[in-house]
Amino acid sequence: MHPTSAAVGPMDAPQQAFSAAQQGFDRYRHLSIAARLAELAKLKAEILRSRTSIVERVMAEVGKCRTDALIAEIIGTVDWITWLEANAQALLAPERVKTPITLFGKKSLLLHEALGVVLVICPWNYPFHNAVTAIAAAVVTGNAVVYKPSEHTPCTGLLEACLATSPVLQALVQIVYGDGAVGEALIEQGPAKIFFTGSGPTGAKIMAQAARQLIPVELELGGKDAMIVFADSPLRRPVAGALWGAFTNAGQSCSGVERLLVESAVYEPFLEQLVAEAKRLVVRSDDPGDADLGRMTVAFQRDKVTQHVEDALAKGARLRFGQVPTKDHLLVTPIILDQITTDMLVWREETFGPVLPVMAFQDEAEAVHLANASDYGLCASVFSADKKRAMRVAAALEVGGVSINNVNMSEGNPGLPFGGAKKSGFGKLRGPEGLLGFTRSKAVLIDQANSKIEANWYPYTREKLRRFDRFVDALYTPRLLRLIYVAWHGLRLEAFSQKPRCSTPNKI
Ligand code: NAD
């Protein structure tokens, strides 16, 4: 019988889940990559088949609009599995590594091996996408997974229903529901690695707890992404890009635009267009398909939006569009603020809601300085008709990803790694780096089965030391015909090393 991905109660769940995942790992650890991909292909087919019900379930729990749900939860997820199908075999195959001349006659190999049972902990904003992306990478690399969704958007039973298409995946993926205390109990079970997506404060707690058991962690944390618009950019595109970048998923996106920097020469016309377009946005719950924004997910996040907006207004910001959210409901009209100063919460801390503060800049240097003056460093975007300048700015930004003349789009390519700099975390999801993050590399050096003695083995003698010294000189002193010198001294050292020691043994 396979252990199945069953949801169990919070008390005994951590121990049961780890034990079932370990059984799954032991049972399937020798499954080929092709066989693992075949299981993921079943999951992909099931996601596509049941995409409408997945979208509706996520809409109901997160509150997002229908198009946001389809794009991020379904397309983003299926794209990643498709990328794994095309790339995982080659990336995970044993690699031949060049062996230097000092190790003549030997071969070097690099293996990418599974870690064991890994723990995936997710936040509430993209509950299906975040979970399946990490789970697919973990499984294709040979691991088993214990997954804990957020207590705010657990989508209970949704993932289990998708995994039911593959008994192998059911055995390899165990799901435990619960809050932070359950997360702590899961870490106590000693996973091989923790893949955490969520807020910085929780990331710090997890890292501290993991440190006590020396468990490696990857942290995908919050952001305060800047979007920079230069005056040479045709305005229509960055205006539309800023609205989508700031307000997609009701602003509850780790790489949403949270700071908009506009070159002063076009600042006012840009802002006027931005506000005019914002007025057209449709905000509603139970979206049949033509809403741009849904509701916010949780009351505490809406209250944070209120706090940031009130703080900004108290410090002199101007409300260009929207209104301060009230406590009555979670539907929040997009908010655009200007006359921003850098001491305002809305400019300094992650808001994670539909709020867009806008600031003017004079020149390229000031734009880069303002964008980098943040504790966070997840992603950024640059709009300019001058490709060289856009690349220069992209290189100067202290972030994990940059979109040029687009927004939130470096993460749209599953072949590119996603993950932050500074307090936005470390480690990557997706791309080759993200995939290899779920593996342990093993270095293998292969030599001949013969009776030869290595030059660096005992006995050490003065004569051997002299010959080693000559060899070092031949190796590293630049000269004509250097390789002939190296070969000559290497062979002499090698021949000398085969002779037995003639001195008296065991003298201290
Ligand atoms: P959160 O940190 O409050 O919770 C995230 C998860 O951690 C939840 O499942 C929660 O139950 C669990 N948790 C809480 N305390 C824990 C503990 N002590 N030990 C173990 N697990 C614990 O974050 P959130 O409010 O759910 O999500 C919003 C945050 O996530 C934002 O900061 C957002 O930017 C960030 N985020 C980052 C990315 C990214 O890829 N960088 C993606 C999405 C969201």
XYZ file of C-alpha atoms and ligand atoms in Angstrom:
552
model
C 0.000 0.000 0.000
C 1.188 3.478 -0.768
C 1.054 6.030 1.971
C -1.279 8.651 0.561
C -1.253 12.428 0.765
C -3.850 12.564 3.474
C -4.590 15.623 5.561
C -4.184 14.775 9.229
C -4.951 16.744 12.379
C -2.469 19.299 13.676
C -1.348 17.349 16.782
C 0.160 14.220 15.243
C 0.376 15.467 11.671
C 4.051 16.509 11.551
C 5.430 13.178 12.694
C 3.002 11.153 10.554
C 3.654 13.251 7.487
C 7.437 12.933 7.765
C 7.228 9.227 8.316
C 4.942 8.767 5.272
C 7.163 11.025 3.140
C 10.244 9.071 4.229
C 8.529 5.841 3.174
C 7.700 7.443 -0.179
C 11.291 8.600 -0.556
C 12.700 5.140 0.252
C 10.290 3.447 -2.093
C 10.847 5.729 -5.093
C 14.381 7.036 -4.614
C 15.685 5.009 -7.559
C 12.944 6.074 -9.950
C 14.515 7.538 -13.118
C 14.103 11.195 -13.984
C 12.063 10.174 -17.022
C 9.686 8.201 -14.776
C 9.357 11.156 -12.404
C 8.609 13.462 -15.330
C 5.943 11.016 -16.492
C 4.243 11.364 -13.096
C 4.463 15.168 -13.318
C 2.964 14.990 -16.826
C -0.096 13.310 -15.257
C -0.310 16.143 -12.738
C 0.004 18.723 -15.526
C -2.801 17.050 -17.491
C -4.983 17.005 -14.384
C -4.297 20.707 -13.692
C -5.272 21.590 -17.252
C -8.350 19.379 -17.137
C -9.621 20.803 -13.861
C -8.342 24.366 -14.315
C -11.739 26.017 -13.991
C -12.428 24.412 -10.622
C -8.880 25.239 -9.434
C -9.361 28.875 -10.514
C -12.718 29.059 -8.736
C -11.395 27.493 -5.557
C -8.465 29.915 -5.420
C -10.784 32.844 -6.216
C -13.045 31.838 -3.340
C -10.216 31.631 -0.791
C -7.824 34.368 -1.933
C -10.420 36.698 -3.428
C -8.456 37.315 -6.626
C -10.151 38.048 -9.929
C -10.620 35.299 -12.499
C -7.946 36.390 -14.986
C -5.302 36.817 -12.252
C -6.110 33.293 -11.055
C -5.863 31.767 -14.528
C -2.608 33.542 -15.421
C -0.667 33.002 -12.213
C -2.074 29.830 -10.703
C -2.578 27.814 -13.892
C -0.342 29.188 -16.679
C 2.578 29.934 -14.336
C 2.372 26.432 -12.855
C 1.932 24.493 -16.094
C 4.731 26.516 -17.731
C 7.133 25.371 -15.006
C 6.244 21.679 -15.400
C 6.630 22.070 -19.181
C 10.072 23.609 -18.657
C 11.041 20.691 -16.398
C 9.935 18.253 -19.108
C 12.279 19.952 -21.577
C 15.271 20.581 -19.288
C 15.384 18.439 -16.156
C 16.986 15.359 -17.750
C 19.945 17.298 -19.121
C 20.415 19.431 -15.999
C 20.296 16.499 -13.575
C 22.457 14.069 -15.582
C 25.954 13.304 -14.215
C 28.386 15.955 -15.516
C 31.926 15.295 -16.719
C 34.198 17.955 -15.183
C 37.615 18.820 -16.607
C 40.478 17.300 -14.587
C 43.657 19.419 -14.302
C 47.093 18.240 -15.459
C 48.223 17.835 -11.827
C 45.679 14.967 -11.600
C 46.763 13.381 -14.887
C 45.105 10.031 -15.653
C 42.043 10.594 -13.462
C 38.437 11.477 -14.347
C 36.066 13.843 -12.533
C 32.296 13.616 -12.309
C 29.626 15.763 -10.691
C 26.399 14.054 -9.573
C 23.174 15.853 -8.636
C 21.442 13.845 -5.943
C 18.223 14.108 -3.975
C 18.286 15.640 -0.498
C 15.646 13.405 1.128
C 12.412 14.721 2.634
C 12.194 18.486 2.105
C 9.771 20.864 3.796
C 7.897 23.424 1.689
C 6.092 26.226 3.567
C 3.968 28.653 1.544
C 2.148 31.985 1.999
C -1.461 32.825 1.166
C -1.221 34.924 -2.000
C -0.612 32.276 -4.731
C -1.595 29.097 -2.887
C -1.703 26.708 -5.845
C 1.168 28.091 -7.927
C 3.672 28.445 -5.076
C 2.943 24.951 -3.821
C 3.074 23.071 -7.128
C 6.161 24.927 -8.375
C 8.222 23.892 -5.363
C 6.711 20.401 -5.195
C 7.401 19.683 -8.902
C 11.041 20.771 -8.564
C 11.458 18.695 -5.398
C 9.941 15.576 -6.928
C 11.799 15.669 -10.248
C 15.088 15.939 -8.368
C 14.236 12.774 -6.428
C 12.987 14.153 -3.117
C 9.853 13.550 -1.118
C 7.982 16.602 0.194
C 6.075 17.673 3.245
C 4.054 20.745 2.278
C 2.344 23.204 4.600
C 0.010 25.764 3.039
C -0.920 29.025 4.732
C -3.668 28.762 7.313
C -5.378 31.714 5.566
C -5.785 30.038 2.149
C -5.335 26.302 2.762
C -7.459 25.241 -0.245
C -8.035 22.025 1.688
C -8.237 18.983 -0.548
C -7.462 20.835 -3.794
C -3.898 19.615 -4.209
C -4.800 16.147 -2.952
C -7.419 15.930 -5.717
C -4.811 16.799 -8.355
C -2.204 14.412 -6.920
C -4.758 11.580 -6.962
C -3.920 11.191 -10.641
C -0.576 9.638 -9.631
C -0.117 7.150 -6.759
C 3.632 7.876 -6.961
C 3.059 11.585 -6.314
C 0.574 10.713 -3.587
C 3.316 8.747 -1.858
C 5.949 11.438 -2.344
C 3.920 14.479 -1.285
C 2.396 14.807 2.176
C 0.289 17.827 3.103
C -0.103 19.178 6.614
C -2.547 21.978 7.403
C -2.095 24.476 10.173
C -0.576 27.739 11.320
C 2.912 28.851 12.335
C 2.981 26.531 15.352
C 2.432 23.571 13.009
C 5.231 24.978 10.824
C 7.547 24.977 13.839
C 6.578 21.391 14.686
C 7.352 20.359 11.098
C 10.824 21.903 11.290
C 11.415 19.934 14.516
C 11.040 16.760 12.430
C 14.403 17.602 10.829
C 13.709 18.003 7.084
C 16.672 17.730 4.712
C 16.021 21.350 3.635
C 13.378 24.034 4.138
C 11.975 25.966 1.157
C 10.140 28.883 2.673
C 8.116 31.537 0.887
C 6.626 34.245 3.055
C 7.437 37.330 5.084
C 10.848 38.423 6.342
C 10.007 38.186 10.068
C 8.785 34.585 9.674
C 11.816 33.785 7.500
C 14.102 34.981 10.300
C 12.288 32.782 12.860
C 12.513 29.751 10.583
C 16.203 30.340 9.965
C 16.883 30.583 13.709
C 15.001 27.353 14.406
C 16.680 25.595 11.472
C 20.099 26.760 12.664
C 19.728 24.762 15.884
C 19.553 21.564 13.808
C 21.826 22.823 10.998
C 18.996 22.449 8.461
C 19.693 24.384 5.233
C 17.056 26.960 4.308
C 16.004 28.858 1.218
C 14.033 32.000 1.889
C 11.820 33.711 -0.708
C 10.689 36.825 1.157
C 8.954 40.145 0.653
C 9.769 43.000 -1.688
C 9.418 46.716 -2.293
C 9.974 46.664 -6.036
C 10.768 49.855 -7.886
C 9.654 50.670 -11.420
C 11.692 53.376 -13.169
C 10.206 55.292 -16.110
C 12.481 57.478 -18.251
C 11.055 60.363 -20.239
C 12.043 58.831 -23.606
C 9.630 55.922 -23.097
C 6.295 56.227 -24.945
C 3.984 56.790 -21.949
C 1.068 54.503 -22.815
C 3.029 51.304 -22.105
C 4.587 52.217 -18.716
C 1.261 53.709 -17.561
C -0.541 50.430 -18.287
C 2.429 48.428 -16.956
C 2.520 50.357 -13.677
C -1.197 49.791 -13.059
C -0.955 46.068 -13.703
C 2.367 45.714 -11.870
C 1.050 47.477 -8.773
C -2.498 46.140 -8.664
C -2.375 42.565 -9.970
C -3.676 40.174 -7.312
C -4.967 43.318 -5.509
C -1.354 44.330 -4.929
C -0.679 41.175 -2.918
C 2.237 40.039 -5.005
C 5.765 39.779 -3.613
C 7.168 41.310 -6.802
C 4.392 43.869 -7.295
C 5.401 47.447 -8.088
C 5.499 49.214 -4.704
C 7.520 52.297 -5.689
C 7.081 54.144 -8.981
C 9.867 56.511 -10.076
C 9.089 58.799 -13.013
C 11.556 61.179 -14.694
C 10.577 64.731 -13.783
C 10.300 65.886 -17.449
C 7.189 63.699 -17.913
C 6.058 63.424 -14.300
C 2.782 65.391 -14.470
C 1.522 64.087 -17.850
C 2.438 60.571 -16.730
C 0.530 60.919 -13.469
C -2.509 62.368 -15.222
C -2.627 59.386 -17.600
C -2.058 56.990 -14.709
C -5.014 58.398 -12.771
C -7.221 58.516 -15.886
C -6.506 54.830 -16.565
C -6.899 53.869 -12.893
C -10.455 55.270 -13.013
C -11.337 52.622 -15.598
C -10.253 49.685 -13.429
C -13.056 47.350 -12.382
C -12.922 46.107 -8.785
C -15.360 43.415 -7.710
C -15.789 40.079 -5.977
C -17.166 36.925 -7.650
C -15.670 38.003 -10.942
C -17.378 36.520 -14.013
C -14.296 37.486 -16.054
C -14.176 41.231 -16.592
C -12.904 42.465 -13.220
C -9.346 43.814 -13.034
C -9.010 43.461 -9.278
C -10.669 41.219 -6.752
C -10.831 41.702 -3.009
C -7.921 41.679 -0.614
C -7.455 38.319 1.059
C -7.220 39.001 4.782
C -8.330 41.817 7.087
C -4.900 42.252 8.716
C -3.365 43.000 5.306
C -6.121 45.511 4.492
C -5.431 47.167 7.870
C -1.762 47.453 6.936
C -2.779 49.244 3.734
C -4.880 51.652 5.796
C -1.971 52.232 8.191
C 0.491 52.958 5.343
C -1.880 55.291 3.521
C -2.819 57.199 6.704
C 0.845 57.530 7.646
C 1.656 58.904 4.166
C -1.219 61.398 4.242
C -0.232 62.552 7.736
C 3.305 63.175 6.470
C 2.109 65.275 3.516
C 1.415 62.826 0.677
C -1.348 63.690 -1.799
C -4.095 61.173 -2.591
C -4.256 61.284 -6.388
C -6.697 58.399 -6.701
C -8.706 56.067 -4.444
C -9.648 56.370 -0.818
C -8.417 55.214 2.551
C -9.785 51.661 3.040
C -12.473 51.275 5.666
C -13.016 48.327 7.989
C -16.334 47.327 6.341
C -15.029 45.041 3.618
C -11.999 43.699 1.801
C -12.736 45.293 -1.587
C -10.156 48.074 -1.782
C -10.131 50.611 -4.611
C -6.610 51.065 -6.042
C -4.784 53.958 -4.396
C -2.287 56.313 -6.063
C -0.232 58.660 -3.896
C 2.301 61.354 -4.769
C 4.289 64.047 -2.939
C 6.009 61.129 -1.292
C 8.976 61.400 1.069
C 11.373 58.584 1.822
C 10.436 58.451 5.519
C 6.862 57.317 4.755
C 5.949 53.703 5.595
C 4.441 53.342 2.144
C 7.895 54.008 0.623
C 10.002 52.098 3.160
C 8.091 48.967 4.139
C 6.318 46.290 2.133
C 2.622 47.318 1.870
C 1.356 44.226 0.011
C -1.862 45.832 -1.140
C -3.240 47.943 -4.024
C -1.255 51.112 -3.281
C 1.084 52.879 -5.692
C 3.278 55.698 -4.348
C 4.879 57.817 -7.084
C 8.007 59.969 -6.898
C 9.868 62.083 -9.465
C 13.586 61.788 -10.244
C 15.938 64.152 -12.071
C 18.437 61.833 -13.760
C 19.651 58.244 -14.100
C 21.959 58.401 -11.077
C 19.150 59.619 -8.829
C 16.756 56.947 -10.122
C 19.256 54.180 -9.317
C 20.042 55.699 -5.927
C 16.356 55.952 -4.945
C 15.575 52.440 -6.193
C 18.509 50.922 -4.291
C 17.787 52.846 -1.082
C 15.695 49.974 0.273
C 16.262 47.030 2.590
C 14.528 44.850 0.005
C 15.844 43.643 -3.357
C 13.408 41.276 -5.046
C 12.767 42.600 -8.573
C 12.563 45.893 -10.476
C 11.574 47.236 -13.874
C 13.001 49.896 -16.185
C 11.186 51.610 -19.051
C 13.311 53.471 -21.592
C 13.722 53.680 -25.363
C 17.502 53.800 -24.808
C 18.508 50.124 -24.602
C 22.032 50.869 -23.386
C 20.750 53.012 -20.553
C 18.129 50.431 -19.596
C 20.832 47.734 -19.426
C 23.134 50.032 -17.437
C 20.378 50.707 -14.911
C 19.421 47.011 -14.771
C 23.044 46.154 -13.937
C 23.176 48.822 -11.207
C 19.995 47.708 -9.414
C 20.524 45.583 -6.265
C 17.790 43.041 -6.999
C 17.313 39.428 -8.077
C 15.497 40.184 -11.365
C 14.853 43.097 -13.713
C 12.273 43.496 -16.479
C 13.186 46.000 -19.192
C 10.213 47.703 -20.842
C 8.005 45.236 -19.012
C 6.975 44.588 -15.450
C 7.042 41.453 -13.231
C 8.130 39.558 -16.315
C 11.589 38.161 -15.507
C 9.614 35.695 -13.402
C 7.402 34.922 -16.406
C 10.216 32.874 -17.953
C 10.551 29.577 -16.035
C 14.090 29.260 -17.408
C 15.171 32.316 -15.389
C 15.831 31.993 -11.670
C 13.478 33.859 -9.316
C 14.622 35.057 -5.917
C 15.771 38.147 -4.127
C 18.763 40.094 -2.917
C 19.167 41.830 0.464
C 16.204 41.263 2.816
C 14.129 39.717 0.041
C 15.876 36.430 0.823
C 18.302 34.021 -0.764
C 18.221 30.942 -2.910
C 16.274 30.648 -6.149
C 13.131 29.021 -7.391
C 12.855 27.992 -11.054
C 15.538 28.121 -13.720
C 18.538 25.745 -13.572
C 19.687 27.284 -10.281
C 16.235 26.818 -8.749
C 16.089 23.189 -9.817
C 19.589 22.405 -8.525
C 18.639 24.023 -5.205
C 16.680 20.844 -4.496
C 19.792 18.700 -4.964
C 23.047 17.965 -3.224
C 26.025 17.948 -5.553
C 28.375 15.035 -5.118
C 31.931 15.239 -6.404
C 33.405 11.976 -7.703
C 37.032 11.467 -8.737
C 37.811 8.219 -10.555
C 41.302 6.700 -10.682
C 42.802 3.431 -11.964
C 42.775 0.192 -9.968
C 46.570 -0.435 -10.112
C 49.496 -0.648 -7.675
C 50.847 2.854 -8.219
C 51.645 5.111 -5.261
C 50.475 8.759 -5.538
C 53.187 11.405 -5.342
C 51.356 13.190 -2.496
C 51.166 9.991 -0.395
C 53.874 8.887 2.076
C 56.784 8.613 2.308
C 57.726 12.297 2.438
C 61.489 12.697 1.947
C 63.818 15.603 1.290
C 64.415 14.362 -2.247
C 60.651 14.138 -2.909
C 60.202 17.624 -1.476
C 62.918 18.913 -3.863
C 61.197 17.273 -6.832
C 57.800 18.676 -5.778
C 59.368 22.119 -5.592
C 60.750 21.746 -9.143
C 57.306 20.592 -10.299
C 55.676 23.666 -8.735
C 58.209 25.858 -10.530
C 57.515 24.085 -13.856
C 53.758 24.399 -13.354
C 53.480 28.045 -12.442
C 56.467 29.878 -13.949
C 55.492 31.320 -17.343
C 58.059 30.215 -19.964
C 58.312 28.929 -23.488
C 57.477 25.208 -23.813
C 56.064 25.210 -20.275
C 54.034 22.047 -20.840
C 57.185 20.095 -21.742
C 58.765 21.238 -18.464
C 55.644 20.264 -16.565
C 55.564 16.811 -18.189
C 59.287 16.225 -17.571
C 59.218 17.190 -13.868
C 55.830 15.538 -13.345
C 57.092 12.222 -14.739
C 60.299 12.401 -12.645
C 58.272 13.075 -9.487
C 55.896 10.254 -10.399
C 58.745 7.774 -10.994
C 60.455 8.793 -7.759
C 57.221 8.303 -5.816
C 57.101 4.602 -6.717
C 60.400 3.945 -4.816
C 60.151 2.672 -1.219
C 61.608 4.804 1.641
C 65.158 3.794 2.709
C 65.302 5.645 6.079
C 64.753 4.178 9.599
C 61.027 3.985 10.435
C 59.154 5.478 13.413
C 61.766 8.050 14.507
C 60.188 10.826 16.579
P 3.971 34.643 6.619
O 5.429 34.751 6.789
O 3.099 35.219 7.662
O 3.528 33.093 6.500
C 4.064 32.249 5.517
C 3.931 30.797 5.954
O 4.764 30.580 7.095
C 2.532 30.382 6.386
O 2.289 29.085 5.892
C 2.615 30.383 7.899
O 1.702 29.515 8.522
C 4.036 29.894 8.094
N 4.642 30.229 9.394
C 4.395 31.296 10.183
N 5.197 31.262 11.273
C 5.964 30.153 11.163
C 6.991 29.571 11.965
N 7.404 30.133 13.091
N 7.566 28.421 11.547
C 7.183 27.844 10.382
N 6.216 28.347 9.578
C 5.615 29.494 9.962
O 3.654 35.248 5.186
P 2.241 35.496 4.528
O 1.559 36.634 5.226
O 1.531 34.207 4.402
O 2.647 35.930 3.047
C 2.947 37.237 2.672
C 4.431 37.421 2.542
O 4.983 36.457 1.653
C 4.796 38.782 1.944
O 5.875 39.332 2.640
C 5.203 38.425 0.514
O 6.065 39.360 -0.085
C 5.854 37.112 0.732
N 5.939 36.346 -0.532
C 7.159 36.170 -1.101
C 7.251 35.497 -2.316
C 8.591 35.284 -2.982
O 8.679 34.393 -3.825
N 9.641 36.035 -2.654
C 6.106 34.972 -2.925
C 4.889 35.168 -2.303
C 4.801 35.852 -1.108
